[in-house]
Backbone as JSON, one array per atom type, in Angstrom:
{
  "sequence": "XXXXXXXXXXXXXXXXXXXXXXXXXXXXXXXXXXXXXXXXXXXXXXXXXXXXXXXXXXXXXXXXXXXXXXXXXXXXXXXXXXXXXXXXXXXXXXXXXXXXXXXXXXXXXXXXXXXXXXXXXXXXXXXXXXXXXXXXXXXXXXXXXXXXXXXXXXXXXXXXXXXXXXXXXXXXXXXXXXXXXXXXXXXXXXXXXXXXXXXXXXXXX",
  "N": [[-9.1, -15.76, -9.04], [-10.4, -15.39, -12.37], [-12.28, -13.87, -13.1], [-12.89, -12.16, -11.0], [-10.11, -10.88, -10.99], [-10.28, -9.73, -13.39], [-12.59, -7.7, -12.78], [-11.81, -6.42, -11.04], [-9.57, -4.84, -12.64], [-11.04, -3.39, -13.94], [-11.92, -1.48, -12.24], [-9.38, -0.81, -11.84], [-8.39, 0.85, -13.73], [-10.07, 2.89, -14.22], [-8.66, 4.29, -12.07], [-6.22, 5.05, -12.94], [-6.57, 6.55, -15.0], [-8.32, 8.97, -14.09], [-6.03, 9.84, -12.85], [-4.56, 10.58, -14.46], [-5.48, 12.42, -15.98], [-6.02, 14.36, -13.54], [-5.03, 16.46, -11.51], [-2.73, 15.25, -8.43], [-4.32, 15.84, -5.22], [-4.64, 15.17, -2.9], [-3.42, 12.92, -0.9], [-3.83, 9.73, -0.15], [-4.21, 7.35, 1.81], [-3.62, 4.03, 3.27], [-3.23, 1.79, 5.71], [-2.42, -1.59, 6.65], [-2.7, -4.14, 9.23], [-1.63, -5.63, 12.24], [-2.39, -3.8, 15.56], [0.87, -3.45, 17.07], [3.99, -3.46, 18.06], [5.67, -3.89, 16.39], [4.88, -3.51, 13.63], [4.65, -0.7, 13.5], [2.73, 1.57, 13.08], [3.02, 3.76, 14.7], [5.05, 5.08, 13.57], [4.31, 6.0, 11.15], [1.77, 7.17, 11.84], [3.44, 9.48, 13.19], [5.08, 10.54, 10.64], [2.68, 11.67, 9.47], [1.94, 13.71, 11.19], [3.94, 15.25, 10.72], [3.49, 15.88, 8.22], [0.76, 17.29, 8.19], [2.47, 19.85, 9.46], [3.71, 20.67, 7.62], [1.58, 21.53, 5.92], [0.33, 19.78, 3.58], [-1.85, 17.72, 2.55], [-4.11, 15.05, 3.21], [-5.24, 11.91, 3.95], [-5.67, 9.25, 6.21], [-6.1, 5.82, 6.63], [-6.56, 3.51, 8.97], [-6.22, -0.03, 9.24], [-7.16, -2.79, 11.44], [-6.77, -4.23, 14.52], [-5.73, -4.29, 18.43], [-3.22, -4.62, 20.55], [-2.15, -1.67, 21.03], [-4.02, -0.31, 20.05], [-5.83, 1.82, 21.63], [-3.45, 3.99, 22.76], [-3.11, 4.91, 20.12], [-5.44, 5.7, 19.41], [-5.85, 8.19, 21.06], [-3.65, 9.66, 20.53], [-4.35, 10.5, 17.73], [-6.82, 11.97, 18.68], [-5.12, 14.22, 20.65], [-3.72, 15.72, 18.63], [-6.19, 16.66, 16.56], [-7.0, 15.34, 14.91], [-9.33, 13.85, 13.87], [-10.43, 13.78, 11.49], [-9.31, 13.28, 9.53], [-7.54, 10.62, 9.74], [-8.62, 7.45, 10.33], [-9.1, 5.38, 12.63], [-10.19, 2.01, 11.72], [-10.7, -0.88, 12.73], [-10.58, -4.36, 12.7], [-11.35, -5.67, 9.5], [-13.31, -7.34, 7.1], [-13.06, -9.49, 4.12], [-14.26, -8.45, 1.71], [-15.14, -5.61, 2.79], [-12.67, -5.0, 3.19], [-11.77, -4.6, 1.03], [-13.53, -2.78, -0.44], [-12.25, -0.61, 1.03], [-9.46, -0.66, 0.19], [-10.49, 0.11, -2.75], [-10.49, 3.03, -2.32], [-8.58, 4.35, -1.98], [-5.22, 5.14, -2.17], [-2.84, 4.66, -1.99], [-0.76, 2.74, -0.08], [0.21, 2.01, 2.83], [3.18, 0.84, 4.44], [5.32, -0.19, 7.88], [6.98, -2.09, 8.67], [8.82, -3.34, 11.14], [10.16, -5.42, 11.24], [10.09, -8.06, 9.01], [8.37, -10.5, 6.5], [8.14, -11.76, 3.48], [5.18, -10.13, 3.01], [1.77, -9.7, 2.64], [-0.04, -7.71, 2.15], [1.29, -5.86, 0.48], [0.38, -6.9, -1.81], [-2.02, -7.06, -2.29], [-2.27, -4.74, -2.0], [-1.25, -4.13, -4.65], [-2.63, -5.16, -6.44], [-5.14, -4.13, -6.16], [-4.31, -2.0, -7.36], [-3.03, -0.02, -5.98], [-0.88, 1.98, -4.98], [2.6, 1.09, -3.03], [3.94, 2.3, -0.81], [6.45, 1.2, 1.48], [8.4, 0.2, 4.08], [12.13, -0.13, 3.7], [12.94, -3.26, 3.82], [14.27, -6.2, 3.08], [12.54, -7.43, 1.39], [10.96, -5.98, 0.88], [12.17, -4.11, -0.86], [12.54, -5.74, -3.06], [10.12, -5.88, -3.84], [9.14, -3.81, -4.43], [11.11, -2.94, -6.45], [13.25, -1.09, -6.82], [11.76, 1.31, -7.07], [10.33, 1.18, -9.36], [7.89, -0.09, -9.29], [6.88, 1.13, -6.78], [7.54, 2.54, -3.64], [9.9, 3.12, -1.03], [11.3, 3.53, 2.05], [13.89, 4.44, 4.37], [14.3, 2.01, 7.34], [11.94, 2.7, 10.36], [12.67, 5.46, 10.26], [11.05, 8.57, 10.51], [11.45, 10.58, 9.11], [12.13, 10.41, 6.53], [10.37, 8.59, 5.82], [8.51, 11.34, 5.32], [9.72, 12.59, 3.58], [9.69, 10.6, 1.37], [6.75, 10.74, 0.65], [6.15, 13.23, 0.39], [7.37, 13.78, -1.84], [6.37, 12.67, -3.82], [3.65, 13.99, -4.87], [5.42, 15.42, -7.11], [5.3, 13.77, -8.67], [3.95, 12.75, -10.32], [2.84, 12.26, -12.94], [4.43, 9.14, -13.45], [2.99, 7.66, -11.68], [0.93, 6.36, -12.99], [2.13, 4.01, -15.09], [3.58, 2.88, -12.77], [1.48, 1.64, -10.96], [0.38, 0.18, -13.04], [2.57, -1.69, -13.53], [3.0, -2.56, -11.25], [0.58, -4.2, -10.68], [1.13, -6.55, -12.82], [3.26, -7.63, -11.7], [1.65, -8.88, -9.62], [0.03, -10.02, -10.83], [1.98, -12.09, -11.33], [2.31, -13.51, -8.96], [0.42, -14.87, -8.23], [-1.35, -18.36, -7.34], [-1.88, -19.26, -9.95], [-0.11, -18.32, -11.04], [2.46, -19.26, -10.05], [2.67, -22.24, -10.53], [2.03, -22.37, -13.04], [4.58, -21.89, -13.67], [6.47, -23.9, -12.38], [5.57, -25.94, -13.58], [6.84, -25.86, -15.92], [9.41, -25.39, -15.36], [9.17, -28.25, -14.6], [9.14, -29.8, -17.36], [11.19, -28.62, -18.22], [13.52, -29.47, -16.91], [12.86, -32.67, -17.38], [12.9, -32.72, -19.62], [10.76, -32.37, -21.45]],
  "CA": [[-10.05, -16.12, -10.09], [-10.21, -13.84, -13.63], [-13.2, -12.85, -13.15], [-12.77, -11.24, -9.58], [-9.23, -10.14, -11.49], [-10.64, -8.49, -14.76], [-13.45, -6.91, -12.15], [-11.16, -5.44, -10.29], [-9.33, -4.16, -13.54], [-11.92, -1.89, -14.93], [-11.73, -0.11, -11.43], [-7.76, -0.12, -11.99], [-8.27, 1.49, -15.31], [-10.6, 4.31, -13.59], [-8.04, 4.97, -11.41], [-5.4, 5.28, -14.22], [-7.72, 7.61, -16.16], [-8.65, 10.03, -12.7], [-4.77, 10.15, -12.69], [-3.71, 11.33, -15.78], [-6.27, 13.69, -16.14], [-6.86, 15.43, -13.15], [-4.18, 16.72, -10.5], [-3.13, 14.89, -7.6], [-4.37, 17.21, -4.7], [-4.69, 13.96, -1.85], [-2.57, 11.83, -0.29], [-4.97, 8.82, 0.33], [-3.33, 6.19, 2.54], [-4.41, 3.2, 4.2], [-2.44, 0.87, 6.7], [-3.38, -2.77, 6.92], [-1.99, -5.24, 10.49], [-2.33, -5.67, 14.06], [-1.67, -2.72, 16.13], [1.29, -3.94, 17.58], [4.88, -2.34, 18.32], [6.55, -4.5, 15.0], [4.18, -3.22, 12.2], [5.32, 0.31, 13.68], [1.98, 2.7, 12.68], [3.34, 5.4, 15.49], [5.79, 6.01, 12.52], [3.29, 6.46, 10.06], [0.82, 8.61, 12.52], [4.11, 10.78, 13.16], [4.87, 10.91, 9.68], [1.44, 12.61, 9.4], [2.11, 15.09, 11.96], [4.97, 16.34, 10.0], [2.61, 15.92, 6.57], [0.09, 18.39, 8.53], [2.68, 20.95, 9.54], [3.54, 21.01, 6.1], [0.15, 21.88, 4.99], [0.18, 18.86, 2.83], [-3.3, 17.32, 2.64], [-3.82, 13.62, 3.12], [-5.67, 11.09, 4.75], [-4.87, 7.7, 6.25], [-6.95, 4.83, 6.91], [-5.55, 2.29, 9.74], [-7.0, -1.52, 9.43], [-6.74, -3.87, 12.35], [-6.93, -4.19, 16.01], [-3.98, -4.82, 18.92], [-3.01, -4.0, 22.02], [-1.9, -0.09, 20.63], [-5.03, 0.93, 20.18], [-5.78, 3.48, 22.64], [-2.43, 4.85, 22.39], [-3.08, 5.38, 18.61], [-6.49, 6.73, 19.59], [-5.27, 9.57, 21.84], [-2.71, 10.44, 19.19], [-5.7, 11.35, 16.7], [-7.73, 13.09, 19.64], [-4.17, 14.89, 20.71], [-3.75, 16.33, 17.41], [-7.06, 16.43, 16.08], [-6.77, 14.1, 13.41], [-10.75, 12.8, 13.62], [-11.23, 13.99, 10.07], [-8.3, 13.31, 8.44], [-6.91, 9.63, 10.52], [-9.71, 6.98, 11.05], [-8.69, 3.9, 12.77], [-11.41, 1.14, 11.38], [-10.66, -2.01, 13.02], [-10.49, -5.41, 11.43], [-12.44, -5.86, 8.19], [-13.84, -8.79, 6.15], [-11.96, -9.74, 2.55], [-14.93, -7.75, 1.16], [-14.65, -4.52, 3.6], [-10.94, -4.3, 3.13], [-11.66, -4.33, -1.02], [-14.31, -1.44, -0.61], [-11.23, 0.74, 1.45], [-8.81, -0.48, -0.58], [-10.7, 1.39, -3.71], [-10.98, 4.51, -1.89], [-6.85, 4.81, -1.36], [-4.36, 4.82, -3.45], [-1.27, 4.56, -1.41], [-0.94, 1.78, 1.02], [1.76, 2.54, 3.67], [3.37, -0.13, 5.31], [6.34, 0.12, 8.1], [7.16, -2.89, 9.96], [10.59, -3.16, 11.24], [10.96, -6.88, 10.98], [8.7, -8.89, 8.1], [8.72, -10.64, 5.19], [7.06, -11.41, 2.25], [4.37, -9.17, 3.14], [0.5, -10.18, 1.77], [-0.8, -6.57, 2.3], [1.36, -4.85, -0.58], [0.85, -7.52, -2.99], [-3.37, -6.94, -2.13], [-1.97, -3.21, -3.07], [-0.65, -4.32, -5.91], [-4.05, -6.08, -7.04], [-5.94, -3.22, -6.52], [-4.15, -0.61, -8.54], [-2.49, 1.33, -5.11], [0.86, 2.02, -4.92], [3.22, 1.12, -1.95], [5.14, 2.97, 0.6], [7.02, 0.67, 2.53], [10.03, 0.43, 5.27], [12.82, -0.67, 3.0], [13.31, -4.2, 4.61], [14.76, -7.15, 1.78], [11.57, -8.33, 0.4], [10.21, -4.59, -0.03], [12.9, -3.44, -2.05], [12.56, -6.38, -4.28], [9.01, -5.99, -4.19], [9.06, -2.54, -5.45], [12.36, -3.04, -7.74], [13.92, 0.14, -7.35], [10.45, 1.98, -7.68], [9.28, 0.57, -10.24], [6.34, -0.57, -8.91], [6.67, 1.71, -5.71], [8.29, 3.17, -2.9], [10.45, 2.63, 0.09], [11.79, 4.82, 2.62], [14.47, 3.87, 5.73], [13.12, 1.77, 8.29], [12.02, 3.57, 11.09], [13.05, 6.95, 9.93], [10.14, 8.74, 9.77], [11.71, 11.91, 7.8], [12.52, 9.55, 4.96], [9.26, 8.8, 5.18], [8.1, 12.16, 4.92], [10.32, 12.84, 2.34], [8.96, 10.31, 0.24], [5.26, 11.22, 0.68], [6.09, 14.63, -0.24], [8.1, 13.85, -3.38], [5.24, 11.88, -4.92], [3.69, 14.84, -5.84], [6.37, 15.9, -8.28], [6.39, 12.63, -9.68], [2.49, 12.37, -10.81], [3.44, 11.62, -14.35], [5.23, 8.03, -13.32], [2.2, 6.74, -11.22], [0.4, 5.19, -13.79], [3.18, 3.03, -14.94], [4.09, 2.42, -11.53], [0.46, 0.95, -10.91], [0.13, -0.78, -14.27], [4.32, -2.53, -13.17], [2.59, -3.41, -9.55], [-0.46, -5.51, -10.88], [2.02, -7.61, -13.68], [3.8, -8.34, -10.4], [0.79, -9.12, -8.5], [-0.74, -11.81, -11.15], [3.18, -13.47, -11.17], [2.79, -13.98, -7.79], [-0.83, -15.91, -7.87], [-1.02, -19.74, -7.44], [-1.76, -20.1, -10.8], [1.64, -18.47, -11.91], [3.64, -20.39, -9.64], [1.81, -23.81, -10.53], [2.58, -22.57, -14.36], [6.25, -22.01, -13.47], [6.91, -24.86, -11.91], [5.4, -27.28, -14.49], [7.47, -25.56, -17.14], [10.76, -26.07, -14.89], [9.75, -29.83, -14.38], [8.99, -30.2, -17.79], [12.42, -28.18, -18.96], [14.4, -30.51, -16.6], [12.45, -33.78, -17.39], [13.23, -32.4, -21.2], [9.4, -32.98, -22.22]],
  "C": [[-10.08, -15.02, -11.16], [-11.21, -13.55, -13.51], [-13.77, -11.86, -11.84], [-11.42, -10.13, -10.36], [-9.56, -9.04, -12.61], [-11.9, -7.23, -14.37], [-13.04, -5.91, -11.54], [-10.09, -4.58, -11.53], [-9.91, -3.15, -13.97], [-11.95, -1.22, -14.03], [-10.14, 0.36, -11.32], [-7.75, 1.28, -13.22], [-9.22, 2.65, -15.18], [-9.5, 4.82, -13.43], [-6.9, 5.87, -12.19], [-6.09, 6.49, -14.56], [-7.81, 8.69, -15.21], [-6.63, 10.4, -12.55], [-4.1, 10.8, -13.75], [-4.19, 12.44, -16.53], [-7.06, 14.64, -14.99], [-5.34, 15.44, -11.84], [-4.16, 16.06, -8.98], [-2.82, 15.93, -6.04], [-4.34, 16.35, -3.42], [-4.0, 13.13, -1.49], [-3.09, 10.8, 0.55], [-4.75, 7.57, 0.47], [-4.43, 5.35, 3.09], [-2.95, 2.25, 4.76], [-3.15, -0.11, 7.38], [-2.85, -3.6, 8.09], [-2.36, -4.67, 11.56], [-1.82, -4.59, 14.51], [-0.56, -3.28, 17.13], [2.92, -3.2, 17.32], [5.71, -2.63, 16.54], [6.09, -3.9, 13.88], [4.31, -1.66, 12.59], [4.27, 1.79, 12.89], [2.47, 3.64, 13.44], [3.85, 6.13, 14.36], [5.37, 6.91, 11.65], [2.31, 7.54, 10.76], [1.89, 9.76, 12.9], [4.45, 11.51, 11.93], [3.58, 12.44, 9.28], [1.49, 13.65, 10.2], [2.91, 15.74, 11.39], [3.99, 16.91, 8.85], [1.82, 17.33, 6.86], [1.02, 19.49, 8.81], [3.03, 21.79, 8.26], [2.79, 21.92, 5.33], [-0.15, 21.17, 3.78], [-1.1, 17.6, 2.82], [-3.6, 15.82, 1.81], [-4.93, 12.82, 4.08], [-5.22, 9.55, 4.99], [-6.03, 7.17, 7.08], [-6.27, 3.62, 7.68], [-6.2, 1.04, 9.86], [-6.26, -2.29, 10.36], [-6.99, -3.36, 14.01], [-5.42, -4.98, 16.85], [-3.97, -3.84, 19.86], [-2.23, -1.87, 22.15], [-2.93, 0.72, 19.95], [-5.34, 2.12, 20.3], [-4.33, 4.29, 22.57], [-2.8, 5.41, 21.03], [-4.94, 6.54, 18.98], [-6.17, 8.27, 20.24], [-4.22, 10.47, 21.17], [-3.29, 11.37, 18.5], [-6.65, 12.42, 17.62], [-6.31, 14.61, 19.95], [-4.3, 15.8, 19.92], [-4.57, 16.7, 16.3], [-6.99, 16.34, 14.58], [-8.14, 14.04, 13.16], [-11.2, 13.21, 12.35], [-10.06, 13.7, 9.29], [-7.69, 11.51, 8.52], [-7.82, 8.51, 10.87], [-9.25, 5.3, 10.88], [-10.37, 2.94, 12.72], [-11.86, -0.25, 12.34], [-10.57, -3.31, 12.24], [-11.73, -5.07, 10.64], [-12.44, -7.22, 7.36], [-12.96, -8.35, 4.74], [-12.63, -8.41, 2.2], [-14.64, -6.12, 1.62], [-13.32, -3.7, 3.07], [-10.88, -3.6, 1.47], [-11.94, -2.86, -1.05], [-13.34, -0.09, -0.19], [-10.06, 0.74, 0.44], [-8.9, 0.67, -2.04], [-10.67, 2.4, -3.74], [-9.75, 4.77, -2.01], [-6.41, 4.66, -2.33], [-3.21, 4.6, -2.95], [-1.3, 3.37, 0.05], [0.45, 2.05, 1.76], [2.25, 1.78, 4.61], [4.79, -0.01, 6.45], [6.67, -0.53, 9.51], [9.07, -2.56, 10.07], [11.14, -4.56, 11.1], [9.77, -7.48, 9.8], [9.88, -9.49, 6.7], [8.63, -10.93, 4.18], [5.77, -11.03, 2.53], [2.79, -9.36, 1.91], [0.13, -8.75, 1.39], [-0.21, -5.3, 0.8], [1.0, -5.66, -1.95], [-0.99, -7.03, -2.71], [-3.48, -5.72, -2.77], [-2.03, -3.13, -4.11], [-2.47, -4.4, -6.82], [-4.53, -5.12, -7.31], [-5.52, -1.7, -6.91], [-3.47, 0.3, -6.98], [-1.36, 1.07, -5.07], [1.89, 1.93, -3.67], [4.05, 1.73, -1.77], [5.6, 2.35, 1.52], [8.5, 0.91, 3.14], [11.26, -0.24, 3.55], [13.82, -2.31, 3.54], [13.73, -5.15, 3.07], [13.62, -7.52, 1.0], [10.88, -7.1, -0.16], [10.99, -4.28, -1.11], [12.79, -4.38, -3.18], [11.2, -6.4, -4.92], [8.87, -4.66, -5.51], [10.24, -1.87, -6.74], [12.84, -1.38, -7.83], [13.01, 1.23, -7.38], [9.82, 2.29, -8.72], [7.81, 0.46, -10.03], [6.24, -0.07, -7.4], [7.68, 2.45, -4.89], [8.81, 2.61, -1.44], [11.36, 3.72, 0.59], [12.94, 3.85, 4.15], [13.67, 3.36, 7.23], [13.18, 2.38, 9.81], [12.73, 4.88, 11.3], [12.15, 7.87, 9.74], [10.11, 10.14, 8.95], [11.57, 11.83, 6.66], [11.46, 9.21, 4.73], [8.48, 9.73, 4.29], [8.12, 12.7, 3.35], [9.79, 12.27, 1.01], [7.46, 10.4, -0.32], [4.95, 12.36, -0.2], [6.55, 14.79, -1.86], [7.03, 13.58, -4.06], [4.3, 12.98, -5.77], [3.53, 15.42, -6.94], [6.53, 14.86, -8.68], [4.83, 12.13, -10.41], [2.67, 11.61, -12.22], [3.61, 10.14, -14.47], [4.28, 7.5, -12.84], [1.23, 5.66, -12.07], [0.71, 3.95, -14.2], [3.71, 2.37, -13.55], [3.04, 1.42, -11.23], [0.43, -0.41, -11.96], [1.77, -2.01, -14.11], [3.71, -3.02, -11.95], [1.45, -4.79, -10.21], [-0.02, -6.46, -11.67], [2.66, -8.01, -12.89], [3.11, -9.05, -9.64], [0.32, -10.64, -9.44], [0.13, -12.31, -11.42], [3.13, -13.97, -9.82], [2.07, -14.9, -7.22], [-0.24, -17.46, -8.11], [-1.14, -20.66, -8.65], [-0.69, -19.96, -11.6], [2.21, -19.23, -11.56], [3.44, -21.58, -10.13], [2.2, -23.66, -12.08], [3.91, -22.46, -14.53], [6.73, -23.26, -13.33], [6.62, -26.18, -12.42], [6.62, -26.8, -15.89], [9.33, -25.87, -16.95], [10.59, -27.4, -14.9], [9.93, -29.82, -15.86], [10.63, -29.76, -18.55], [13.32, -29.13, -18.5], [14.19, -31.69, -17.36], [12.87, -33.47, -19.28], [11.75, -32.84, -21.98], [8.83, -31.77, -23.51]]
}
C-alpha cells in the first residue's frame, strides 16, 4: 500500500542522512527463518566469533524459532554473546518492522533457497543484504549494487565481507536507495502493471 510505503520512506531517508553524516562505528545485523540446519545461522554466529576476535563491534539480532535453538543458545552463553547476540523468537509483521528499523544489515545464509521474501522486506526497509551467494541472491543484489554476497557456507568470506563494509561507507546510500527501486518492482502492483503492458504490447492495443 503507498501509504505504509511512503511511511516507511521518511524512516529510509533518516537512515540515509545518519549515514552520510556520521561514521559507521556498528555492524547492526539481524537474521530472519526457522532455526533449522538449511537457513545455516551457526555460520553467521561463527562469523561473529571471528568479528569479536577482531575487535570489530557489531550486533546481531536472530528472528524465528526451530529445533536449533538451544544449540544456538549455548553458543551465546559459551562465548558470552548476551549483549551483543539476542535470539528473539518469532515476531508479528509489526514486531519484525520495529527490528527491522533498528538494523541495517540483514544477513542471510541458507545453503539451498530461492527467491527469498526476507531480503526483499530488507530491501523495503532501507537495510542492506548480506547473503550466501546462491542464483537468486546474486541477481538480487546485481553484482552489489544493491548488496552483498559472500560464498555459501564459507564463513571467512563472510567475514571478509562484513569487514570490508566499513571501507566502503561512501557506497551505502546508493546501495540502499538501488535496493528499495528493486523492492517496489517486485510488488503485486508492478507485476500486475507489467503484465498488462505485455498483453497489451502483444494484443497490439
Amino acid at each position: 500500500k503507498k501509504n505504509v510505503w511512503d511511511e516507511e520512506t521518511e524512516q529510509v531517508n533518516k537512515r540515509i542522512e545518519k549515514l552520510q553524516t556520521e561514521n559507521l562505528s556498528v555492524l547492526k545485523m539481524i537474521t530472519v527463518g526457522a532455526l533449522v540446519a538449511n537457513k545455516n545461522q551457526q555460520l553467521i554466529l561463527n562469523a561473529c566469533l571471528q568479528l569479536k576476535k577482531a575487535g570489530i563491534n557489531f550486533t546481531l539480532t536472530i528472528v524465528g524459532d526451530g529445533i536449533l535453538k538451544e544449540q544456538y543458545q549455548a553458543f551465546i552463553q559459551q562465548y558470552q554473546f548476551q549483549n551483543q547476540i539476542f535470539l528473539v523468537g518469532k515476531k508479528t509483521a509489526e514486531e519484525l518492522r520495529v527490528l527491522y528499523r533498528e538494523n541495517d544489515f540483514v544477513v542471510q545464509a541458507p545453503i539451498h533457497e530461492g527467491f527469498g521474501k526476507v531480503p526483499i522486506e530488507g530491501f523495503f526497509h532501507g537495510l542492506i543484504p548480506v547473503l550466501s551467494n546462491l542464483t537468486m541472491a546474486n541477481a538480487m543484489t546485481a553484482n552489489e549494487l544493491r548488496g552483498f554476497t559472500f560464498k555459501v557456507s564459507d564463513e571467512n568470506d563472510l567475514v571478509r565481507v562484513l569487514s570490508s563494509i566499513f571501507q566502503q561507507q561512501n557506497k551505502l546510500p546508493d546501495i540502499i536507495i538501488a535496493g528499495r527501486n528493486y523492492a517496489a518492482s517486485q510488488t503485486l502492483e508492478a507485476w500486475a502493471e507489467a503484465y498488462y503492458k505485455t498483453v497489451c504490447t502483444f494484443y497490439n492495443v
